[in-house]
Amino acid sequence: MPSGLVRGTSGNVSARTDGGMLITPSAVPYEEMTAGGMVFVRMDGVAIGGKPSSEWRMHLDVYRSRADARAIVHTHSTYATVLACAGLDLPAFHYMVAAANTDRVRCAGYATYGTQALSDNALAALGTDANACLLGHHGVLALGSSLDHAFGLAEEIEHLSEIYVHLRQLGPVEELPAEEMQRVQEAFKSYKR
C-alpha cells in the first residue's frame, strides 16, 4: 500500500472469493507481496497456502455477517489511529462521513489484535450498514464492493480524520444534522462504486 496508510508490515487486505477469502500473508512487506503469495482462508477458518494475516478472523467474520462486503482494507493510518487511540468516533462534522454509509464512524472497544474479541468489537461498531469503523487503540477497518472501493474508503476515512483532529484544536466541532446525513447517504447510493 504505497499511499502512506501503513508502515512496515502493519495492516492487511482481503477479498471475498468462492468458498472463503484471499488475504495478505502474515509479516510480509508489501513490496515483496505477489498475487500468488495471498493466502486462501475457507469460510470455516482453515487456511490454505500459507500463514494468513493475524487479523484473518476479523476479515472472515465480516464476510460471514455482511453479504455486501466484497473486500476489506485494514490500516494503521496516522490520524484515524489517533482518534482510535483516544477512543473517539469520527462524527458527522463533514458530509463525506456518509461515504462510509453511516452518520458516524464508530470506534470499537479495544481488544488484543487477532482475537475473537477484536472481531466481535469490530462487528458491533460496524452494525448492519456502516462500511467503516475505528478499532480502539489500533486502527481503521474499511469495507467495500471491490478492493478499489474499500481502499478508497480507507483513504477517505484517513483524510477526514486528519481534518477532524485539526478542527478539534480550534474548539468544539459542529456536527451536521441527522436529516442532512441521511440525505447525503441516499444521494451516495446512486454513485457508481
mmCIF file of N, CA and C in Angstrom, residues 9-127:
data_model
loop_
_atom_site.group_PDB
_atom_site.id
_atom_site.type_symbol
_atom_site.label_atom_id
_atom_site.label_comp_id
_atom_site.label_asym_id
_atom_site.label_seq_id
_atom_site.Cartn_x
_atom_site.Cartn_y
_atom_site.Cartn_z
ATOM 1 N N THR A 9 4.929 -3.778 7.919
ATOM 2 C CA THR A 9 4.003 -4.859 7.557
ATOM 3 C C THR A 9 2.658 -4.708 8.252
ATOM 4 N N SER A 10 2.383 -3.528 8.811
ATOM 5 C CA SER A 10 1.108 -3.341 9.514
ATOM 6 C C SER A 10 -0.046 -3.300 8.523
ATOM 7 N N GLY A 11 -1.234 -3.614 9.011
ATOM 8 C CA GLY A 11 -2.422 -3.600 8.177
ATOM 9 C C GLY A 11 -2.541 -4.859 7.338
ATOM 10 N N ASN A 12 -3.667 -4.988 6.647
ATOM 11 C CA ASN A 12 -3.927 -6.149 5.809
ATOM 12 C C ASN A 12 -5.090 -5.876 4.880
ATOM 13 N N VAL A 13 -5.187 -6.696 3.850
ATOM 14 C CA VAL A 13 -6.195 -6.537 2.810
ATOM 15 C C VAL A 13 -6.751 -7.909 2.486
ATOM 16 N N SER A 14 -8.049 -7.981 2.201
ATOM 17 C CA SER A 14 -8.643 -9.252 1.788
ATOM 18 C C SER A 14 -9.718 -9.019 0.749
ATOM 19 N N ALA A 15 -10.058 -10.094 0.055
ATOM 20 C CA ALA A 15 -11.149 -10.064 -0.921
ATOM 21 C C ALA A 15 -11.930 -11.363 -0.805
ATOM 22 N N ARG A 16 -13.252 -11.241 -0.848
ATOM 23 C CA ARG A 16 -14.123 -12.417 -0.800
ATOM 24 C C ARG A 16 -13.943 -13.216 -2.086
ATOM 25 N N THR A 17 -13.914 -14.538 -1.951
ATOM 26 C CA THR A 17 -13.850 -15.439 -3.102
ATOM 27 C C THR A 17 -14.869 -16.548 -2.887
ATOM 28 N N ASP A 18 -15.039 -17.382 -3.896
ATOM 29 C CA ASP A 18 -15.917 -18.541 -3.732
ATOM 30 C C ASP A 18 -15.396 -19.409 -2.595
ATOM 31 N N GLY A 19 -16.220 -19.619 -1.606
ATOM 32 C CA GLY A 19 -15.877 -20.505 -0.501
ATOM 33 C C GLY A 19 -14.986 -19.918 0.557
ATOM 34 N N GLY A 20 -14.679 -18.618 0.494
ATOM 35 C CA GLY A 20 -13.810 -18.030 1.511
ATOM 36 C C GLY A 20 -13.290 -16.664 1.108
ATOM 37 N N MET A 21 -11.994 -16.455 1.387
ATOM 38 C CA MET A 21 -11.380 -15.164 1.071
ATOM 39 C C MET A 21 -9.909 -15.356 0.779
ATOM 40 N N LEU A 22 -9.346 -14.407 0.047
ATOM 41 C CA LEU A 22 -7.904 -14.285 -0.122
ATOM 42 C C LEU A 22 -7.465 -13.137 0.762
ATOM 43 N N ILE A 23 -6.397 -13.328 1.543
ATOM 44 C CA ILE A 23 -5.927 -12.296 2.461
ATOM 45 C C ILE A 23 -4.415 -12.212 2.391
ATOM 46 N N THR A 24 -3.906 -11.037 2.700
ATOM 47 C CA THR A 24 -2.458 -10.856 2.706
ATOM 48 C C THR A 24 -1.828 -11.777 3.745
ATOM 49 N N PRO A 25 -0.604 -12.252 3.456
ATOM 50 C CA PRO A 25 0.074 -13.137 4.398
ATOM 51 C C PRO A 25 0.602 -12.373 5.605
ATOM 52 N N SER A 26 0.918 -13.088 6.640
ATOM 53 C CA SER A 26 1.429 -12.502 7.872
ATOM 54 C C SER A 26 2.886 -12.067 7.710
ATOM 55 N N ALA A 27 3.184 -10.856 8.162
ATOM 56 C CA ALA A 27 4.553 -10.339 8.299
ATOM 57 C C ALA A 27 5.370 -10.297 7.015
ATOM 58 N N VAL A 28 4.717 -10.116 5.874
ATOM 59 C CA VAL A 28 5.437 -9.980 4.607
ATOM 60 C C VAL A 28 5.357 -8.516 4.180
ATOM 61 N N PRO A 29 6.521 -7.857 3.933
ATOM 62 C CA PRO A 29 6.480 -6.467 3.481
ATOM 63 C C PRO A 29 5.673 -6.332 2.181
ATOM 64 N N TYR A 30 4.907 -5.266 2.060
ATOM 65 C CA TYR A 30 4.027 -5.091 0.902
ATOM 66 C C TYR A 30 4.787 -5.122 -0.418
ATOM 67 N N GLU A 31 5.990 -4.551 -0.438
ATOM 68 C CA GLU A 31 6.747 -4.529 -1.685
ATOM 69 C C GLU A 31 7.231 -5.916 -2.113
ATOM 70 N N GLU A 32 7.168 -6.883 -1.210
ATOM 71 C CA GLU A 32 7.571 -8.261 -1.538
ATOM 72 C C GLU A 32 6.380 -9.159 -1.856
ATOM 73 N N MET A 33 5.167 -8.662 -1.685
ATOM 74 C CA MET A 33 3.982 -9.487 -1.926
ATOM 75 C C MET A 33 3.722 -9.664 -3.416
ATOM 76 N N THR A 34 3.201 -10.846 -3.731
ATOM 77 C CA THR A 34 2.771 -11.141 -5.096
ATOM 78 C C THR A 34 1.358 -11.719 -5.023
ATOM 79 N N ALA A 35 0.678 -11.726 -6.157
ATOM 80 C CA ALA A 35 -0.672 -12.293 -6.190
ATOM 81 C C ALA A 35 -0.648 -13.745 -5.739
ATOM 82 N N GLY A 36 0.382 -14.473 -6.122
ATOM 83 C CA GLY A 36 0.492 -15.880 -5.733
ATOM 84 C C GLY A 36 0.784 -16.090 -4.260
ATOM 85 N N GLY A 37 1.186 -15.035 -3.571
ATOM 86 C CA GLY A 37 1.506 -15.147 -2.152
ATOM 87 C C GLY A 37 0.328 -14.922 -1.225
ATOM 88 N N MET A 38 -0.835 -14.561 -1.795
ATOM 89 C CA MET A 38 -2.012 -14.372 -0.956
ATOM 90 C C MET A 38 -2.444 -15.724 -0.386
ATOM 91 N N VAL A 39 -3.051 -15.695 0.778
ATOM 92 C CA VAL A 39 -3.448 -16.923 1.473
ATOM 93 C C VAL A 39 -4.964 -17.096 1.349
ATOM 94 N N PHE A 40 -5.390 -18.280 0.958
ATOM 95 C CA PHE A 40 -6.815 -18.592 0.893
ATOM 96 C C PHE A 40 -7.257 -19.099 2.251
ATOM 97 N N VAL A 41 -8.330 -18.517 2.778
ATOM 98 C CA VAL A 41 -8.921 -18.981 4.037
ATOM 99 C C VAL A 41 -10.364 -19.360 3.733
ATOM 100 N N ARG A 42 -10.681 -20.615 4.001
ATOM 101 C CA ARG A 42 -12.050 -21.093 3.767
ATOM 102 C C ARG A 42 -12.997 -20.452 4.774
ATOM 103 N N MET A 43 -14.291 -20.503 4.474
ATOM 104 C CA MET A 43 -15.286 -19.923 5.374
ATOM 105 C C MET A 43 -15.311 -20.604 6.740
ATOM 106 N N ASP A 44 -14.757 -21.803 6.843
ATOM 107 C CA ASP A 44 -14.691 -22.466 8.152
ATOM 108 C C ASP A 44 -13.419 -22.094 8.915
ATOM 109 N N GLY A 45 -12.605 -21.192 8.347
ATOM 110 C CA GLY A 45 -11.414 -20.711 9.036
ATOM 111 C C GLY A 45 -10.139 -21.475 8.751
ATOM 112 N N VAL A 46 -10.176 -22.454 7.883
ATOM 113 C CA VAL A 46 -8.977 -23.219 7.552
ATOM 114 C C VAL A 46 -8.187 -22.470 6.481
ATOM 115 N N ALA A 47 -6.898 -22.201 6.773
ATOM 116 C CA ALA A 47 -6.022 -21.500 5.833
ATOM 117 C C ALA A 47 -5.310 -22.500 4.938
ATOM 118 N N ILE A 48 -5.195 -22.139 3.663
ATOM 119 C CA ILE A 48 -4.538 -22.995 2.682
ATOM 120 C C ILE A 48 -3.498 -22.153 1.937
ATOM 121 N N GLY A 49 -2.274 -22.638 1.889
ATOM 122 C CA GLY A 49 -1.253 -21.971 1.088
ATOM 123 C C GLY A 49 -0.433 -20.927 1.805
ATOM 124 N N GLY A 50 -0.341 -21.001 3.113
ATOM 125 C CA GLY A 50 0.499 -20.055 3.844
ATOM 126 C C GLY A 50 -0.122 -19.629 5.156
ATOM 127 N N LYS A 51 0.567 -18.706 5.806
ATOM 128 C CA LYS A 51 0.098 -18.180 7.090
ATOM 129 C C LYS A 51 -0.618 -16.855 6.836
ATOM 130 N N PRO A 52 -1.925 -16.794 7.107
ATOM 131 C CA PRO A 52 -2.664 -15.555 6.842
ATOM 132 C C PRO A 52 -2.332 -14.475 7.862
ATOM 133 N N SER A 53 -2.665 -13.246 7.519
ATOM 134 C CA SER A 53 -2.527 -12.127 8.438
ATOM 135 C C SER A 53 -3.128 -12.480 9.790
ATOM 136 N N SER A 54 -2.568 -11.920 10.835
ATOM 137 C CA SER A 54 -3.079 -12.188 12.186
ATOM 138 C C SER A 54 -4.525 -11.724 12.342
ATOM 139 N N GLU A 55 -4.992 -10.848 11.469
ATOM 140 C CA GLU A 55 -6.366 -10.345 11.553
ATOM 141 C C GLU A 55 -7.341 -11.133 10.680
ATOM 142 N N TRP A 56 -6.958 -12.312 10.221
ATOM 143 C CA TRP A 56 -7.821 -13.093 9.326
ATOM 144 C C TRP A 56 -9.212 -13.319 9.915
ATOM 145 N N ARG A 57 -9.283 -13.531 11.216
ATOM 146 C CA ARG A 57 -10.571 -13.830 11.871
ATOM 147 C C ARG A 57 -11.543 -12.652 11.719
ATOM 148 N N MET A 58 -11.043 -11.430 11.900
ATOM 149 C CA MET A 58 -11.894 -10.254 11.784
ATOM 150 C C MET A 58 -12.426 -10.129 10.348
ATOM 151 N N HIS A 59 -11.560 -10.322 9.371
ATOM 152 C CA HIS A 59 -11.988 -10.263 7.975
ATOM 153 C C HIS A 59 -13.054 -11.325 7.697
ATOM 154 N N LEU A 60 -12.780 -12.557 8.102
ATOM 155 C CA LEU A 60 -13.699 -13.654 7.826
ATOM 156 C C LEU A 60 -15.057 -13.422 8.495
ATOM 157 N N ASP A 61 -15.040 -12.946 9.725
ATOM 158 C CA ASP A 61 -16.302 -12.689 10.428
ATOM 159 C C ASP A 61 -17.114 -11.584 9.745
ATOM 160 N N VAL A 62 -16.433 -10.583 9.199
ATOM 161 C CA VAL A 62 -17.163 -9.552 8.453
ATOM 162 C C VAL A 62 -17.818 -10.184 7.228
ATOM 163 N N TYR A 63 -17.095 -10.999 6.486
ATOM 164 C CA TYR A 63 -17.680 -11.651 5.306
ATOM 165 C C TYR A 63 -18.845 -12.563 5.685
ATOM 166 N N ARG A 64 -18.739 -13.234 6.817
ATOM 167 C CA ARG A 64 -19.825 -14.111 7.257
ATOM 168 C C ARG A 64 -21.081 -13.322 7.617
ATOM 169 N N SER A 65 -20.898 -12.116 8.143
ATOM 170 C CA SER A 65 -22.054 -11.350 8.629
ATOM 171 C C SER A 65 -22.547 -10.291 7.650
ATOM 172 N N ARG A 66 -21.749 -9.932 6.668
ATOM 173 C CA ARG A 66 -22.117 -8.857 5.748
ATOM 174 C C ARG A 66 -21.975 -9.329 4.304
ATOM 175 N N ALA A 67 -23.078 -9.737 3.702
ATOM 176 C CA ALA A 67 -23.056 -10.216 2.316
ATOM 177 C C ALA A 67 -22.617 -9.133 1.343
ATOM 178 N N ASP A 68 -22.784 -7.863 1.716
ATOM 179 C CA ASP A 68 -22.407 -6.761 0.835
ATOM 180 C C ASP A 68 -20.904 -6.513 0.795
ATOM 181 N N ALA A 69 -20.159 -7.030 1.752
ATOM 182 C CA ALA A 69 -18.711 -6.816 1.801
ATOM 183 C C ALA A 69 -18.016 -7.755 0.817
ATOM 184 N N ARG A 70 -17.319 -7.176 -0.139
ATOM 185 C CA ARG A 70 -16.570 -7.959 -1.130
ATOM 186 C C ARG A 70 -15.070 -7.825 -0.913
ATOM 187 N N ALA A 71 -14.664 -6.761 -0.203
ATOM 188 C CA ALA A 71 -13.242 -6.519 0.069
ATOM 189 C C ALA A 71 -13.107 -5.726 1.361
ATOM 190 N N ILE A 72 -11.968 -5.909 2.037
ATOM 191 C CA ILE A 72 -11.706 -5.234 3.307
ATOM 192 C C ILE A 72 -10.275 -4.724 3.313
ATOM 193 N N VAL A 73 -10.107 -3.493 3.777
ATOM 194 C CA VAL A 73 -8.789 -2.895 3.959
ATOM 195 C C VAL A 73 -8.687 -2.477 5.423
ATOM 196 N N HIS A 74 -7.640 -2.946 6.089
ATOM 197 C CA HIS A 74 -7.388 -2.579 7.488
ATOM 198 C C HIS A 74 -6.032 -1.889 7.550
ATOM 199 N N THR A 75 -6.015 -0.659 8.084
ATOM 200 C CA THR A 75 -4.774 0.101 8.169
ATOM 201 C C THR A 75 -4.542 0.629 9.578
ATOM 202 N N HIS A 76 -3.335 1.116 9.772
ATOM 203 C CA HIS A 76 -2.968 1.824 10.993
ATOM 204 C C HIS A 76 -2.604 3.256 10.604
ATOM 205 N N SER A 77 -3.388 3.851 9.723
ATOM 206 C CA SER A 77 -3.108 5.201 9.229
ATOM 207 C C SER A 77 -3.086 6.191 10.389
ATOM 208 N N THR A 78 -2.262 7.208 10.266
ATOM 209 C CA THR A 78 -1.925 8.084 11.390
ATOM 210 C C THR A 78 -3.116 8.734 12.077
ATOM 211 N N TYR A 79 -3.906 9.511 11.350
ATOM 212 C CA TYR A 79 -4.952 10.302 12.009
ATOM 213 C C TYR A 79 -6.145 9.458 12.459
ATOM 214 N N ALA A 80 -6.515 8.453 11.670
ATOM 215 C CA ALA A 80 -7.589 7.556 12.114
ATOM 216 C C ALA A 80 -7.150 6.813 13.369
ATOM 217 N N THR A 81 -5.870 6.466 13.436
ATOM 218 C CA THR A 81 -5.360 5.774 14.618
ATOM 219 C C THR A 81 -5.280 6.711 15.817
ATOM 220 N N VAL A 82 -5.000 7.989 15.578
ATOM 221 C CA VAL A 82 -5.044 8.972 16.674
ATOM 222 C C VAL A 82 -6.430 8.959 17.316
ATOM 223 N N LEU A 83 -7.473 9.037 16.475
ATOM 224 C CA LEU A 83 -8.839 9.010 17.011
ATOM 225 C C LEU A 83 -9.122 7.687 17.717
ATOM 226 N N ALA A 84 -8.690 6.575 17.110
ATOM 227 C CA ALA A 84 -8.925 5.252 17.701
ATOM 228 C C ALA A 84 -8.236 5.120 19.049
ATOM 229 N N CYS A 85 -7.030 5.662 19.172
ATOM 230 C CA CYS A 85 -6.307 5.583 20.447
ATOM 231 C C CYS A 85 -6.933 6.481 21.513
ATOM 232 N N ALA A 86 -7.632 7.516 21.067
ATOM 233 C CA ALA A 86 -8.352 8.384 22.005
ATOM 234 C C ALA A 86 -9.747 7.849 22.304
ATOM 235 N N GLY A 87 -10.139 6.760 21.620
ATOM 236 C CA GLY A 87 -11.468 6.184 21.825
ATOM 237 C C GLY A 87 -12.581 7.057 21.269
ATOM 238 N N LEU A 88 -12.270 7.849 20.241
ATOM 239 C CA LEU A 88 -13.240 8.787 19.687
ATOM 240 C C LEU A 88 -13.854 8.257 18.394
ATOM 241 N N ASP A 89 -15.143 8.508 18.218
ATOM 242 C CA ASP A 89 -15.793 8.271 16.934
ATOM 243 C C ASP A 89 -15.394 9.392 15.980
ATOM 244 N N LEU A 90 -15.602 9.167 14.693
ATOM 245 C CA LEU A 90 -15.482 10.215 13.684
ATOM 246 C C LEU A 90 -16.912 10.661 13.385
ATOM 247 N N PRO A 91 -17.333 11.804 13.948
ATOM 248 C CA PRO A 91 -18.737 12.212 13.839
ATOM 249 C C PRO A 91 -19.049 12.864 12.494
ATOM 250 N N ALA A 92 -20.293 13.245 12.327
ATOM 251 C CA ALA A 92 -20.782 13.853 11.088
ATOM 252 C C ALA A 92 -20.428 15.338 11.038
ATOM 253 N N PHE A 93 -19.158 15.654 11.107
ATOM 254 C CA PHE A 93 -18.725 17.051 11.029
ATOM 255 C C PHE A 93 -18.614 17.496 9.567
ATOM 256 N N HIS A 94 -18.543 16.544 8.640
ATOM 257 C CA HIS A 94 -18.410 16.802 7.198
ATOM 258 C C HIS A 94 -19.304 15.802 6.483
ATOM 259 N N TYR A 95 -19.925 16.235 5.401
ATOM 260 C CA TYR A 95 -20.864 15.347 4.714
ATOM 261 C C TYR A 95 -20.208 14.086 4.175
ATOM 262 N N MET A 96 -18.886 14.110 3.923
ATOM 263 C CA MET A 96 -18.220 12.932 3.363
ATOM 264 C C MET A 96 -18.132 11.758 4.347
ATOM 265 N N VAL A 97 -18.430 11.992 5.626
ATOM 266 C CA VAL A 97 -18.508 10.861 6.568
ATOM 267 C C VAL A 97 -19.542 9.864 6.048
ATOM 268 N N ALA A 98 -20.539 10.349 5.327
ATOM 269 C CA ALA A 98 -21.579 9.474 4.767
ATOM 270 C C ALA A 98 -21.030 8.507 3.720
ATOM 271 N N ALA A 99 -19.811 8.728 3.238
ATOM 272 C CA ALA A 99 -19.197 7.782 2.294
ATOM 273 C C ALA A 99 -19.056 6.399 2.929
ATOM 274 N N ALA A 100 -19.032 6.359 4.262
ATOM 275 C CA ALA A 100 -18.949 5.084 4.994
ATOM 276 C C ALA A 100 -20.334 4.500 5.250
ATOM 277 N N ASN A 101 -21.359 5.064 4.607
ATOM 278 C CA ASN A 101 -22.753 4.610 4.750
ATOM 279 C C ASN A 101 -23.218 4.669 6.202
ATOM 280 N N THR A 102 -22.867 5.760 6.855
ATOM 281 C CA THR A 102 -23.233 5.965 8.246
ATOM 282 C C THR A 102 -23.176 7.455 8.544
ATOM 283 N N ASP A 103 -23.756 7.857 9.659
ATOM 284 C CA ASP A 103 -23.652 9.256 10.068
ATOM 285 C C ASP A 103 -22.552 9.453 11.102
ATOM 286 N N ARG A 104 -21.853 8.374 11.439
ATOM 287 C CA ARG A 104 -20.781 8.439 12.437
ATOM 288 C C ARG A 104 -19.937 7.164 12.292
ATOM 289 N N VAL A 105 -18.644 7.320 12.086
ATOM 290 C CA VAL A 105 -17.756 6.157 12.045
ATOM 291 C C VAL A 105 -17.413 5.844 13.496
ATOM 292 N N ARG A 106 -17.974 4.743 13.976
ATOM 293 C CA ARG A 106 -17.853 4.405 15.395
ATOM 294 C C ARG A 106 -16.489 3.787 15.730
ATOM 295 N N CYS A 107 -16.079 4.030 16.956
ATOM 296 C CA CYS A 107 -14.838 3.450 17.457
ATOM 297 C C CYS A 107 -15.182 2.220 18.296
ATOM 298 N N ALA A 108 -14.689 1.075 17.865
ATOM 299 C CA ALA A 108 -14.899 -0.183 18.597
ATOM 300 C C ALA A 108 -14.044 -0.194 19.859
ATOM 301 N N GLY A 109 -14.512 -0.917 20.852
ATOM 302 C CA GLY A 109 -13.722 -1.086 22.063
ATOM 303 C C GLY A 109 -12.435 -1.846 21.774
ATOM 304 N N TYR A 110 -11.431 -1.613 22.577
ATOM 305 C CA TYR A 110 -10.137 -2.266 22.386
ATOM 306 C C TYR A 110 -10.207 -3.756 22.709
ATOM 307 N N ALA A 111 -9.479 -4.532 21.930
ATOM 308 C CA ALA A 111 -9.214 -5.942 22.221
ATOM 309 C C ALA A 111 -7.894 -6.293 21.545
ATOM 310 N N THR A 112 -7.214 -7.284 22.055
ATOM 311 C CA THR A 112 -5.926 -7.706 21.507
ATOM 312 C C THR A 112 -6.057 -8.069 20.032
ATOM 313 N N TYR A 113 -5.057 -7.675 19.253
ATOM 314 C CA TYR A 113 -5.097 -7.951 17.813
ATOM 315 C C TYR A 113 -5.214 -9.455 17.560
ATOM 316 N N GLY A 114 -5.922 -9.786 16.497
ATOM 317 C CA GLY A 114 -6.054 -11.174 16.077
ATOM 318 C C GLY A 114 -7.024 -12.019 16.885
ATOM 319 N N THR A 115 -7.702 -11.433 17.862
ATOM 320 C CA THR A 115 -8.578 -12.226 18.731
ATOM 321 C C THR A 115 -10.038 -12.169 18.282
ATOM 322 N N GLN A 116 -10.795 -13.128 18.789
ATOM 323 C CA GLN A 116 -12.233 -13.125 18.543
ATOM 324 C C GLN A 116 -12.878 -11.887 19.152
ATOM 325 N N ALA A 117 -12.356 -11.433 20.290
ATOM 326 C CA ALA A 117 -12.908 -10.238 20.938
ATOM 327 C C ALA A 117 -12.770 -9.017 20.031
ATOM 328 N N LEU A 118 -11.635 -8.870 19.348
ATOM 329 C CA LEU A 118 -11.468 -7.753 18.420
ATOM 330 C C LEU A 118 -12.468 -7.854 17.281
ATOM 331 N N SER A 119 -12.631 -9.052 16.754
ATOM 332 C CA SER A 119 -13.595 -9.269 15.680
ATOM 333 C C SER A 119 -15.001 -8.910 16.142
ATOM 334 N N ASP A 120 -15.382 -9.375 17.314
ATOM 335 C CA ASP A 120 -16.714 -9.084 17.856
ATOM 336 C C ASP A 120 -16.922 -7.581 18.031
ATOM 337 N N ASN A 121 -15.894 -6.884 18.537
ATOM 338 C CA ASN A 121 -15.994 -5.438 18.746
ATOM 339 C C ASN A 121 -16.135 -4.702 17.415
ATOM 340 N N ALA A 122 -15.395 -5.150 16.410
ATOM 341 C CA ALA A 122 -15.483 -4.524 15.090
ATOM 342 C C ALA A 122 -16.875 -4.718 14.499
ATOM 343 N N LEU A 123 -17.410 -5.925 14.599
ATOM 344 C CA LEU A 123 -18.753 -6.192 14.068
ATOM 345 C C LEU A 123 -19.800 -5.332 14.766
ATOM 346 N N ALA A 124 -19.657 -5.145 16.067
ATOM 347 C CA ALA A 124 -20.608 -4.307 16.809
ATOM 348 C C ALA A 124 -20.520 -2.852 16.351
ATOM 349 N N ALA A 125 -19.318 -2.360 16.113
ATOM 350 C CA ALA A 125 -19.147 -0.972 15.673
ATOM 351 C C ALA A 125 -19.656 -0.769 14.247
ATOM 352 N N LEU A 126 -19.491 -1.771 13.393
ATOM 353 C CA LEU A 126 -19.971 -1.677 12.009
ATOM 354 C C LEU A 126 -21.487 -1.757 11.936
ATOM 355 N N GLY A 127 -22.088 -2.563 12.801
ATOM 356 C CA GLY A 127 -23.518 -2.777 12.731
ATOM 357 C C GLY A 127 -23.896 -3.446 11.419
#
